[in-house]
Structures are given as C-alpha cells and as structure tokens.
mmCIF file of N, CA, C and O in Angstrom:
data_model
loop_
_atom_site.group_PDB
_atom_site.id
_atom_site.type_symbol
_atom_site.label_atom_id
_atom_site.label_comp_id
_atom_site.label_asym_id
_atom_site.label_seq_id
_atom_site.Cartn_x
_atom_site.Cartn_y
_atom_site.Cartn_z
ATOM 1 N N UNK V 1 -3.237 -19.454 -0.980
ATOM 2 C CA UNK V 1 -1.932 -19.251 -0.409
ATOM 3 C C UNK V 1 -1.960 -18.076 0.578
ATOM 4 O O UNK V 1 -1.378 -18.160 1.644
ATOM 5 N N UNK V 2 -2.635 -16.983 0.198
ATOM 6 C CA UNK V 2 -2.688 -15.830 1.081
ATOM 7 C C UNK V 2 -3.396 -16.156 2.394
ATOM 8 O O UNK V 2 -2.979 -15.699 3.458
ATOM 9 N N UNK V 3 -4.444 -16.957 2.338
ATOM 10 C CA UNK V 3 -5.152 -17.346 3.561
ATOM 11 C C UNK V 3 -4.220 -18.082 4.507
ATOM 12 O O UNK V 3 -4.272 -17.877 5.718
ATOM 13 N N UNK V 4 -3.360 -18.939 3.970
ATOM 14 C CA UNK V 4 -2.388 -19.647 4.800
ATOM 15 C C UNK V 4 -1.386 -18.668 5.414
ATOM 16 O O UNK V 4 -1.015 -18.795 6.581
ATOM 17 N N UNK V 5 -0.938 -17.703 4.619
ATOM 18 C CA UNK V 5 0.048 -16.738 5.121
ATOM 19 C C UNK V 5 -0.496 -15.902 6.278
ATOM 20 O O UNK V 5 0.246 -15.547 7.187
ATOM 21 N N UNK V 6 -1.766 -15.584 6.249
ATOM 22 C CA UNK V 6 -2.334 -14.715 7.284
ATOM 23 C C UNK V 6 -3.059 -15.488 8.380
ATOM 24 O O UNK V 6 -3.767 -14.903 9.191
ATOM 25 N N UNK V 7 -2.853 -16.793 8.425
ATOM 26 C CA UNK V 7 -3.532 -17.585 9.453
ATOM 27 C C UNK V 7 -2.833 -17.534 10.801
ATOM 28 O O UNK V 7 -3.432 -17.881 11.816
ATOM 29 N N UNK V 8 -1.580 -17.093 10.840
ATOM 30 C CA UNK V 8 -0.886 -16.982 12.123
ATOM 31 C C UNK V 8 -1.366 -15.743 12.874
ATOM 32 O O UNK V 8 -2.061 -14.886 12.335
ATOM 33 N N UNK V 9 -0.977 -15.663 14.128
ATOM 34 C CA UNK V 9 -1.448 -14.558 14.966
ATOM 35 C C UNK V 9 -0.889 -13.204 14.528
ATOM 36 O O UNK V 9 -1.584 -12.199 14.538
ATOM 37 N N UNK V 10 0.387 -13.165 14.139
ATOM 38 C CA UNK V 10 1.026 -11.904 13.732
ATOM 39 C C UNK V 10 1.626 -12.066 12.343
ATOM 40 O O UNK V 10 2.302 -13.050 12.073
ATOM 41 N N UNK V 11 1.388 -11.092 11.490
ATOM 42 C CA UNK V 11 1.905 -11.144 10.134
ATOM 43 C C UNK V 11 1.903 -9.747 9.531
ATOM 44 O O UNK V 11 1.170 -8.864 9.957
ATOM 45 N N UNK V 12 2.734 -9.577 8.529
ATOM 46 C CA UNK V 12 2.794 -8.347 7.737
ATOM 47 C C UNK V 12 2.874 -8.774 6.279
ATOM 48 O O UNK V 12 3.698 -9.610 5.915
ATOM 49 N N UNK V 13 2.016 -8.206 5.451
ATOM 50 C CA UNK V 13 2.028 -8.481 4.020
ATOM 51 C C UNK V 13 2.003 -7.132 3.322
ATOM 52 O O UNK V 13 1.234 -6.252 3.687
ATOM 53 N N UNK V 14 2.862 -6.973 2.331
ATOM 54 C CA UNK V 14 2.854 -5.709 1.609
ATOM 55 C C UNK V 14 2.561 -5.958 0.146
ATOM 56 O O UNK V 14 2.493 -7.092 -0.306
ATOM 57 N N UNK V 15 2.381 -4.860 -0.564
ATOM 58 C CA UNK V 15 2.264 -4.962 -2.002
ATOM 59 C C UNK V 15 0.894 -4.623 -2.531
ATOM 60 O O UNK V 15 -0.105 -4.702 -1.852
ATOM 61 N N UNK V 16 0.907 -4.198 -3.757
ATOM 62 C CA UNK V 16 -0.299 -3.948 -4.527
ATOM 63 C C UNK V 16 0.020 -4.449 -5.916
ATOM 64 O O UNK V 16 0.823 -3.862 -6.627
ATOM 65 N N UNK V 17 -0.568 -5.557 -6.261
ATOM 66 C CA UNK V 17 -0.287 -6.174 -7.548
ATOM 67 C C UNK V 17 -1.271 -5.731 -8.617
ATOM 68 O O UNK V 17 -1.441 -6.396 -9.625
ATOM 69 N N UNK V 18 -1.928 -4.610 -8.358
ATOM 70 C CA UNK V 18 -2.862 -4.083 -9.335
ATOM 71 C C UNK V 18 -4.002 -5.035 -9.607
ATOM 72 O O UNK V 18 -4.571 -5.609 -8.687
ATOM 73 N N UNK V 19 -4.339 -5.247 -10.867
ATOM 74 C CA UNK V 19 -5.492 -6.085 -11.202
ATOM 75 C C UNK V 19 -5.290 -7.559 -10.846
ATOM 76 O O UNK V 19 -6.240 -8.328 -10.836
ATOM 77 N N UNK V 20 -4.064 -7.964 -10.542
ATOM 78 C CA UNK V 20 -3.786 -9.362 -10.215
ATOM 79 C C UNK V 20 -3.869 -9.636 -8.713
ATOM 80 O O UNK V 20 -3.715 -10.766 -8.283
ATOM 81 N N UNK V 21 -4.082 -8.597 -7.930
ATOM 82 C CA UNK V 21 -4.087 -8.729 -6.480
ATOM 83 C C UNK V 21 -5.453 -9.198 -5.983
ATOM 84 O O UNK V 21 -6.483 -8.826 -6.524
ATOM 85 N N UNK V 22 -5.437 -10.015 -4.949
ATOM 86 C CA UNK V 22 -6.650 -10.461 -4.280
ATOM 87 C C UNK V 22 -6.532 -9.992 -2.830
ATOM 88 O O UNK V 22 -5.768 -10.555 -2.054
ATOM 89 N N UNK V 23 -7.252 -8.951 -2.488
ATOM 90 C CA UNK V 23 -7.113 -8.328 -1.172
ATOM 91 C C UNK V 23 -7.925 -8.997 -0.073
ATOM 92 O O UNK V 23 -7.522 -9.001 1.079
ATOM 93 N N UNK V 24 -9.065 -9.546 -0.405
ATOM 94 C CA UNK V 24 -9.996 -10.039 0.612
ATOM 95 C C UNK V 24 -9.370 -10.998 1.622
ATOM 96 O O UNK V 24 -9.579 -10.825 2.826
ATOM 97 N N UNK V 25 -8.587 -12.012 1.226
ATOM 98 C CA UNK V 25 -8.034 -12.928 2.228
ATOM 99 C C UNK V 25 -7.163 -12.235 3.270
ATOM 100 O O UNK V 25 -7.144 -12.623 4.428
ATOM 101 N N UNK V 26 -6.450 -11.191 2.854
ATOM 102 C CA UNK V 26 -5.606 -10.454 3.807
ATOM 103 C C UNK V 26 -6.446 -9.512 4.646
ATOM 104 O O UNK V 26 -6.279 -9.421 5.857
ATOM 105 N N UNK V 27 -7.343 -8.788 4.000
ATOM 106 C CA UNK V 27 -8.102 -7.770 4.715
ATOM 107 C C UNK V 27 -9.038 -8.349 5.766
ATOM 108 O O UNK V 27 -9.222 -7.755 6.828
ATOM 109 N N UNK V 28 -9.628 -9.492 5.491
ATOM 110 C CA UNK V 28 -10.553 -10.100 6.444
ATOM 111 C C UNK V 28 -9.866 -10.357 7.783
ATOM 112 O O UNK V 28 -10.480 -10.237 8.837
ATOM 113 N N UNK V 29 -8.579 -10.676 7.758
ATOM 114 C CA UNK V 29 -7.842 -10.987 8.981
ATOM 115 C C UNK V 29 -7.036 -9.809 9.516
ATOM 116 O O UNK V 29 -6.419 -9.913 10.564
ATOM 117 N N UNK V 30 -7.045 -8.688 8.818
ATOM 118 C CA UNK V 30 -6.211 -7.545 9.211
ATOM 119 C C UNK V 30 -6.810 -6.781 10.383
ATOM 120 O O UNK V 30 -8.012 -6.541 10.424
ATOM 121 N N UNK V 31 -5.934 -6.395 11.319
ATOM 122 C CA UNK V 31 -6.372 -5.494 12.383
ATOM 123 C C UNK V 31 -5.865 -4.082 12.128
ATOM 124 O O UNK V 31 -6.349 -3.126 12.702
ATOM 125 N N UNK V 32 -4.889 -3.952 11.222
ATOM 126 C CA UNK V 32 -4.331 -2.652 10.856
ATOM 127 C C UNK V 32 -4.044 -2.656 9.361
ATOM 128 O O UNK V 32 -3.511 -3.635 8.838
ATOM 129 N N UNK V 33 -4.390 -1.576 8.699
ATOM 130 C CA UNK V 33 -4.087 -1.411 7.276
ATOM 131 C C UNK V 33 -3.326 -0.107 7.126
ATOM 132 O O UNK V 33 -3.769 0.950 7.596
ATOM 133 N N UNK V 34 -2.176 -0.182 6.485
ATOM 134 C CA UNK V 34 -1.324 0.983 6.261
ATOM 135 C C UNK V 34 -1.244 1.212 4.761
ATOM 136 O O UNK V 34 -0.803 0.333 4.007
ATOM 137 N N UNK V 35 -1.685 2.373 4.314
ATOM 138 C CA UNK V 35 -1.626 2.724 2.893
ATOM 139 C C UNK V 35 -0.606 3.836 2.729
ATOM 140 O O UNK V 35 -0.737 4.901 3.344
ATOM 141 N N UNK V 36 0.406 3.586 1.918
ATOM 142 C CA UNK V 36 1.386 4.616 1.602
ATOM 143 C C UNK V 36 0.852 5.398 0.409
ATOM 144 O O UNK V 36 0.754 4.861 -0.691
ATOM 145 N N UNK V 37 0.503 6.623 0.653
ATOM 146 C CA UNK V 37 -0.106 7.472 -0.368
ATOM 147 C C UNK V 37 0.787 8.688 -0.601
ATOM 148 O O UNK V 37 0.372 9.825 -0.460
ATOM 149 N N UNK V 38 2.049 8.408 -0.937
ATOM 150 C CA UNK V 38 3.010 9.474 -1.189
ATOM 151 C C UNK V 38 2.632 10.195 -2.486
ATOM 152 O O UNK V 38 1.968 9.635 -3.354
ATOM 153 N N UNK V 39 3.084 11.408 -2.631
ATOM 154 C CA UNK V 39 2.781 12.202 -3.810
ATOM 155 C C UNK V 39 3.366 11.608 -5.088
ATOM 156 O O UNK V 39 4.331 10.831 -5.062
ATOM 157 N N UNK V 40 2.775 11.985 -6.193
ATOM 158 C CA UNK V 40 3.184 11.451 -7.487
ATOM 159 C C UNK V 40 4.655 11.731 -7.787
ATOM 160 O O UNK V 40 5.388 10.842 -8.212
ATOM 161 N N UNK V 41 5.107 12.956 -7.558
ATOM 162 C CA UNK V 41 6.503 13.297 -7.865
ATOM 163 C C UNK V 41 7.463 12.420 -7.074
ATOM 164 O O UNK V 41 8.456 11.917 -7.615
ATOM 165 N N UNK V 42 7.191 12.212 -5.783
ATOM 166 C CA UNK V 42 8.052 11.372 -4.955
ATOM 167 C C UNK V 42 8.063 9.928 -5.486
ATOM 168 O O UNK V 42 9.104 9.294 -5.579
ATOM 169 N N UNK V 43 6.889 9.413 -5.837
ATOM 170 C CA UNK V 43 6.801 8.036 -6.348
ATOM 171 C C UNK V 43 7.559 7.876 -7.666
ATOM 172 O O UNK V 43 8.280 6.897 -7.858
ATOM 173 N N UNK V 44 7.392 8.828 -8.547
ATOM 174 C CA UNK V 44 8.093 8.765 -9.829
ATOM 175 C C UNK V 44 9.603 8.820 -9.633
ATOM 176 O O UNK V 44 10.352 8.051 -10.238
ATOM 177 N N UNK V 45 10.056 9.728 -8.780
ATOM 178 C CA UNK V 45 11.490 9.892 -8.520
ATOM 179 C C UNK V 45 12.075 8.614 -7.926
ATOM 180 O O UNK V 45 13.107 8.119 -8.372
ATOM 181 N N UNK V 46 11.406 8.058 -6.919
ATOM 182 C CA UNK V 46 11.929 6.848 -6.274
ATOM 183 C C UNK V 46 11.920 5.656 -7.219
ATOM 184 O O UNK V 46 12.842 4.843 -7.213
ATOM 185 N N UNK V 47 10.888 5.535 -8.025
ATOM 186 C CA UNK V 47 10.833 4.427 -8.982
ATOM 187 C C UNK V 47 11.928 4.574 -10.038
ATOM 188 O O UNK V 47 12.567 3.585 -10.416
ATOM 189 N N UNK V 48 12.167 5.782 -10.494
ATOM 190 C CA UNK V 48 13.208 6.017 -11.503
ATOM 191 C C UNK V 48 14.591 5.700 -10.944
ATOM 192 O O UNK V 48 15.444 5.145 -11.652
ATOM 193 N N UNK V 49 14.817 6.009 -9.680
ATOM 194 C CA UNK V 49 16.102 5.712 -9.039
ATOM 195 C C UNK V 49 16.283 4.213 -8.807
ATOM 196 O O UNK V 49 17.396 3.712 -8.813
ATOM 197 N N UNK V 50 15.189 3.514 -8.573
ATOM 198 C CA UNK V 50 15.246 2.101 -8.194
ATOM 199 C C UNK V 50 15.619 1.199 -9.367
ATOM 200 O O UNK V 50 16.464 0.321 -9.227
ATOM 201 N N UNK V 51 14.945 1.374 -10.489
ATOM 202 C CA UNK V 51 15.204 0.455 -11.605
ATOM 203 C C UNK V 51 14.530 0.946 -12.873
ATOM 204 O O UNK V 51 13.726 1.862 -12.848
ATOM 205 N N UNK V 52 14.846 0.271 -13.951
ATOM 206 C CA UNK V 52 14.141 0.520 -15.210
ATOM 207 C C UNK V 52 12.808 -0.193 -15.137
ATOM 208 O O UNK V 52 12.719 -1.315 -14.655
ATOM 209 N N UNK V 53 11.796 0.451 -15.632
ATOM 210 C CA UNK V 53 10.456 -0.139 -15.606
ATOM 211 C C UNK V 53 9.836 -0.057 -16.992
ATOM 212 O O UNK V 53 10.202 0.793 -17.800
ATOM 213 N N UNK V 54 8.835 -0.891 -17.195
ATOM 214 C CA UNK V 54 8.111 -0.867 -18.460
ATOM 215 C C UNK V 54 7.083 0.262 -18.442
ATOM 216 O O UNK V 54 6.708 0.783 -17.393
ATOM 217 N N UNK V 55 6.597 0.603 -19.602
ATOM 218 C CA UNK V 55 5.636 1.690 -19.751
ATOM 219 C C UNK V 55 4.372 1.446 -18.933
ATOM 220 O O UNK V 55 3.825 2.383 -18.328
ATOM 221 N N UNK V 56 3.901 0.199 -18.865
ATOM 222 C CA UNK V 56 2.678 -0.070 -18.097
ATOM 223 C C UNK V 56 2.873 0.225 -16.614
ATOM 224 O O UNK V 56 1.939 0.641 -15.942
ATOM 225 N N UNK V 57 4.079 0.046 -16.080
ATOM 226 C CA UNK V 57 4.351 0.399 -14.682
ATOM 227 C C UNK V 57 4.208 1.903 -14.473
ATOM 228 O O UNK V 57 3.588 2.352 -13.517
ATOM 229 N N UNK V 58 4.808 2.690 -15.371
ATOM 230 C CA UNK V 58 4.737 4.153 -15.232
ATOM 231 C C UNK V 58 3.289 4.626 -15.313
ATOM 232 O O UNK V 58 2.883 5.511 -14.567
ATOM 233 N N UNK V 59 2.514 4.014 -16.206
ATOM 234 C CA UNK V 59 1.099 4.372 -16.318
ATOM 235 C C UNK V 59 0.367 4.043 -15.022
ATOM 236 O O UNK V 59 -0.461 4.809 -14.546
ATOM 237 N N UNK V 60 0.679 2.899 -14.416
ATOM 238 C CA UNK V 60 0.067 2.499 -13.152
ATOM 239 C C UNK V 60 0.407 3.511 -12.051
ATOM 240 O O UNK V 60 -0.462 3.923 -11.294
ATOM 241 N N UNK V 61 1.671 3.918 -11.979
ATOM 242 C CA UNK V 61 2.073 4.897 -10.960
ATOM 243 C C UNK V 61 1.326 6.211 -11.169
ATOM 244 O O UNK V 61 0.799 6.801 -10.217
ATOM 245 N N UNK V 62 1.253 6.662 -12.393
ATOM 246 C CA UNK V 62 0.621 7.950 -12.687
ATOM 247 C C UNK V 62 -0.879 7.926 -12.380
ATOM 248 O O UNK V 62 -1.442 8.895 -11.887
ATOM 249 N N UNK V 63 -1.535 6.808 -12.641
ATOM 250 C CA UNK V 63 -2.993 6.741 -12.480
ATOM 251 C C UNK V 63 -3.438 6.119 -11.155
ATOM 252 O O UNK V 63 -4.635 6.068 -10.885
ATOM 253 N N UNK V 64 -2.498 5.671 -10.318
ATOM 254 C CA UNK V 64 -2.855 4.948 -9.087
ATOM 255 C C UNK V 64 -3.841 5.716 -8.215
ATOM 256 O O UNK V 64 -4.847 5.177 -7.770
ATOM 257 N N UNK V 65 -3.555 6.976 -7.963
ATOM 258 C CA UNK V 65 -4.389 7.749 -7.036
ATOM 259 C C UNK V 65 -5.833 7.863 -7.524
ATOM 260 O O UNK V 65 -6.767 7.847 -6.729
ATOM 261 N N UNK V 66 -6.041 7.940 -8.819
ATOM 262 C CA UNK V 66 -7.399 8.123 -9.349
ATOM 263 C C UNK V 66 -8.093 6.811 -9.710
ATOM 264 O O UNK V 66 -9.320 6.768 -9.732
ATOM 265 N N UNK V 67 -7.319 5.754 -9.954
ATOM 266 C CA UNK V 67 -7.940 4.495 -10.378
ATOM 267 C C UNK V 67 -7.878 3.415 -9.297
ATOM 268 O O UNK V 67 -8.898 2.838 -8.941
ATOM 269 N N UNK V 68 -6.697 3.126 -8.788
ATOM 270 C CA UNK V 68 -6.551 2.004 -7.850
ATOM 271 C C UNK V 68 -6.882 2.390 -6.407
ATOM 272 O O UNK V 68 -7.419 1.578 -5.664
ATOM 273 N N UNK V 69 -6.556 3.607 -6.009
ATOM 274 C CA UNK V 69 -6.781 4.016 -4.618
ATOM 275 C C UNK V 69 -8.250 3.918 -4.211
ATOM 276 O O UNK V 69 -8.543 3.374 -3.147
ATOM 277 N N UNK V 70 -9.200 4.416 -5.006
ATOM 278 C CA UNK V 70 -10.607 4.276 -4.611
ATOM 279 C C UNK V 70 -11.030 2.811 -4.442
ATOM 280 O O UNK V 70 -11.753 2.475 -3.499
ATOM 281 N N UNK V 71 -10.564 1.947 -5.320
ATOM 282 C CA UNK V 71 -10.904 0.522 -5.206
ATOM 283 C C UNK V 71 -10.277 -0.086 -3.957
ATOM 284 O O UNK V 71 -10.903 -0.909 -3.268
ATOM 285 N N UNK V 72 -9.067 0.328 -3.640
ATOM 286 C CA UNK V 72 -8.402 -0.155 -2.433
ATOM 287 C C UNK V 72 -9.165 0.283 -1.185
ATOM 288 O O UNK V 72 -9.416 -0.516 -0.282
ATOM 289 N N UNK V 73 -9.560 1.536 -1.121
ATOM 290 C CA UNK V 73 -10.312 2.036 0.034
ATOM 291 C C UNK V 73 -11.666 1.338 0.158
ATOM 292 O O UNK V 73 -12.112 1.026 1.267
ATOM 293 N N UNK V 74 -12.311 1.064 -0.958
ATOM 294 C CA UNK V 74 -13.570 0.317 -0.936
ATOM 295 C C UNK V 74 -13.346 -1.096 -0.410
ATOM 296 O O UNK V 74 -14.134 -1.600 0.402
ATOM 297 N N UNK V 75 -12.273 -1.736 -0.841
ATOM 298 C CA UNK V 75 -11.968 -3.088 -0.369
ATOM 299 C C UNK V 75 -11.704 -3.094 1.132
ATOM 300 O O UNK V 75 -12.160 -3.994 1.846
ATOM 301 N N UNK V 76 -11.009 -2.090 1.628
ATOM 302 C CA UNK V 76 -10.756 -2.004 3.075
ATOM 303 C C UNK V 76 -12.073 -1.836 3.819
ATOM 304 O O UNK V 76 -12.329 -2.526 4.812
ATOM 305 N N UNK V 77 -12.924 -0.957 3.348
ATOM 306 C CA UNK V 77 -14.223 -0.727 3.989
ATOM 307 C C UNK V 77 -15.080 -1.996 3.964
ATOM 308 O O UNK V 77 -15.747 -2.322 4.942
ATOM 309 N N UNK V 78 -15.033 -2.725 2.867
ATOM 310 C CA UNK V 78 -15.853 -3.922 2.699
ATOM 311 C C UNK V 78 -15.326 -5.107 3.505
ATOM 312 O O UNK V 78 -16.091 -5.775 4.202
ATOM 313 N N UNK V 79 -14.025 -5.368 3.420
ATOM 314 C CA UNK V 79 -13.457 -6.595 3.985
ATOM 315 C C UNK V 79 -12.778 -6.408 5.339
ATOM 316 O O UNK V 79 -12.504 -7.401 6.013
ATOM 317 N N UNK V 80 -12.488 -5.167 5.716
ATOM 318 C CA UNK V 80 -11.784 -4.931 6.986
ATOM 319 C C UNK V 80 -12.371 -3.737 7.734
ATOM 320 O O UNK V 80 -11.643 -2.834 8.142
ATOM 321 N N UNK V 81 -13.690 -3.719 7.926
ATOM 322 C CA UNK V 81 -14.274 -2.562 8.611
ATOM 323 C C UNK V 81 -13.779 -2.426 10.049
ATOM 324 O O UNK V 81 -13.818 -1.334 10.616
ATOM 325 N N UNK V 82 -13.288 -3.517 10.629
ATOM 326 C CA UNK V 82 -12.792 -3.502 11.993
ATOM 327 C C UNK V 82 -11.342 -3.017 12.087
ATOM 328 O O UNK V 82 -10.853 -2.705 13.160
ATOM 329 N N UNK V 83 -10.645 -2.965 10.967
ATOM 330 C CA UNK V 83 -9.221 -2.637 10.970
ATOM 331 C C UNK V 83 -8.988 -1.150 11.210
ATOM 332 O O UNK V 83 -9.781 -0.300 10.812
ATOM 333 N N UNK V 84 -7.874 -0.879 11.842
ATOM 334 C CA UNK V 84 -7.429 0.500 12.034
ATOM 335 C C UNK V 84 -6.730 0.924 10.743
ATOM 336 O O UNK V 84 -5.736 0.316 10.341
ATOM 337 N N UNK V 85 -7.257 1.932 10.071
ATOM 338 C CA UNK V 85 -6.731 2.374 8.782
ATOM 339 C C UNK V 85 -5.832 3.589 8.977
ATOM 340 O O UNK V 85 -6.223 4.575 9.611
ATOM 341 N N UNK V 86 -4.625 3.503 8.416
ATOM 342 C CA UNK V 86 -3.666 4.604 8.452
ATOM 343 C C UNK V 86 -3.285 4.931 7.012
ATOM 344 O O UNK V 86 -2.777 4.064 6.298
ATOM 345 N N UNK V 87 -3.527 6.165 6.609
ATOM 346 C CA UNK V 87 -3.104 6.625 5.288
ATOM 347 C C UNK V 87 -1.946 7.574 5.518
ATOM 348 O O UNK V 87 -2.106 8.628 6.132
ATOM 349 N N UNK V 88 -0.782 7.185 5.030
ATOM 350 C CA UNK V 88 0.455 7.922 5.277
ATOM 351 C C UNK V 88 0.847 8.635 3.995
ATOM 352 O O UNK V 88 0.965 8.003 2.940
ATOM 353 N N UNK V 89 1.051 9.939 4.089
ATOM 354 C CA UNK V 89 1.309 10.730 2.882
ATOM 355 C C UNK V 89 2.747 11.229 2.747
ATOM 356 O O UNK V 89 3.119 11.734 1.690
ATOM 357 N N UNK V 90 3.541 11.100 3.813
ATOM 358 C CA UNK V 90 4.926 11.572 3.745
ATOM 359 C C UNK V 90 5.845 10.572 4.450
ATOM 360 O O UNK V 90 5.403 9.837 5.338
ATOM 361 N N UNK V 91 7.128 10.568 4.084
ATOM 362 C CA UNK V 91 8.079 9.713 4.804
ATOM 363 C C UNK V 91 8.120 10.047 6.303
ATOM 364 O O UNK V 91 8.269 9.144 7.128
ATOM 365 N N UNK V 92 7.965 11.305 6.651
ATOM 366 C CA UNK V 92 7.963 11.691 8.064
ATOM 367 C C UNK V 92 6.787 11.051 8.804
ATOM 368 O O UNK V 92 6.953 10.535 9.917
ATOM 369 N N UNK V 93 5.612 11.075 8.219
ATOM 370 C CA UNK V 93 4.459 10.419 8.833
ATOM 371 C C UNK V 93 4.703 8.918 8.978
ATOM 372 O O UNK V 93 4.314 8.314 9.983
ATOM 373 N N UNK V 94 5.349 8.312 7.995
ATOM 374 C CA UNK V 94 5.656 6.894 8.072
ATOM 375 C C UNK V 94 6.608 6.608 9.227
ATOM 376 O O UNK V 94 6.401 5.658 9.995
ATOM 377 N N UNK V 95 7.639 7.426 9.374
ATOM 378 C CA UNK V 95 8.571 7.238 10.484
ATOM 379 C C UNK V 95 7.868 7.361 11.836
ATOM 380 O O UNK V 95 8.130 6.585 12.748
ATOM 381 N N UNK V 96 6.973 8.336 11.964
ATOM 382 C CA UNK V 96 6.221 8.486 13.219
ATOM 383 C C UNK V 96 5.357 7.258 13.478
ATOM 384 O O UNK V 96 5.283 6.768 14.600
ATOM 385 N N UNK V 97 4.689 6.755 12.450
ATOM 386 C CA UNK V 97 3.862 5.556 12.600
ATOM 387 C C UNK V 97 4.712 4.371 13.052
ATOM 388 O O UNK V 97 4.351 3.654 13.987
ATOM 389 N N UNK V 98 5.838 4.161 12.399
ATOM 390 C CA UNK V 98 6.713 3.035 12.734
ATOM 391 C C UNK V 98 7.255 3.171 14.155
ATOM 392 O O UNK V 98 7.359 2.185 14.887
ATOM 393 N N UNK V 99 7.603 4.371 14.533
ATOM 394 C CA UNK V 99 8.116 4.606 15.894
ATOM 395 C C UNK V 99 7.041 4.279 16.933
ATOM 396 O O UNK V 99 7.331 3.668 17.969
ATOM 397 N N UNK V 100 5.811 4.654 16.667
ATOM 398 C CA UNK V 100 4.701 4.394 17.611
ATOM 399 C C UNK V 100 4.365 2.914 17.700
ATOM 400 O O UNK V 100 3.854 2.456 18.734
ATOM 401 N N UNK V 101 4.592 2.169 16.636
ATOM 402 C CA UNK V 101 4.162 0.770 16.622
ATOM 403 C C UNK V 101 5.284 -0.217 16.929
ATOM 404 O O UNK V 101 5.061 -1.425 16.832
ATOM 405 N N UNK V 102 6.460 0.269 17.265
ATOM 406 C CA UNK V 102 7.552 -0.650 17.631
ATOM 407 C C UNK V 102 7.124 -1.512 18.788
ATOM 408 O O UNK V 102 6.496 -1.053 19.721
ATOM 409 N N UNK V 103 7.524 -2.752 18.717
ATOM 410 C CA UNK V 103 7.235 -3.627 19.843
ATOM 411 C C UNK V 103 6.684 -4.884 19.467
ATOM 412 O O UNK V 103 6.509 -5.789 19.074
#
C-alpha cells in the first residue's frame, strides 16, 4: 500500500508507527526527510494536552530518542542516501523550514 501511495510525483507521508512501521517503501522514493526531534518535555506536554494515552505510548515517547531515533537515522542512511535530511528540534526551526519550502 505504501509503495502505491508514494508512486506519484509529489507526496507527503507522516508518522512513526514504531515497530509496526515499514519505512523502506517511503524512504526509497523520498527526496526530503523531515524528522521532528523536539525535546522530551515538549513532547510529553503536547501529548498530555492532546488526549489520554496508554502506558505503552508514554514509554515510547520517553524512550524514542534513545531507541527509535537511531534506527530511524539508520533507515534513512540505508534507504534514502540521496534524500535531503532535516532534523528539526524546535517549533521555530519547523516554521522556518516550512516557510522556505512553500510552493
């Protein structure tokens, strides 16, 4: 299904489904990869404001930077070496990125 979604010329796909995610079909076709790497406190605060979550979600948020992030960066290096990688650490950096890429 993901291969079909990214077969068009222009597309945007978001999300990290943790161990259930299959990155390769998206990354192989990606020309740009944007990783939101906001601080733990900001992520916890925003998630708490958004909705109630199960304990496994909170554990995933707390451990993401040390467990999932390295695997994500390895997948980008392996499957999308040609892609322009942007790691955004603050909302301000995200706004600047979005402003530069309008069009």
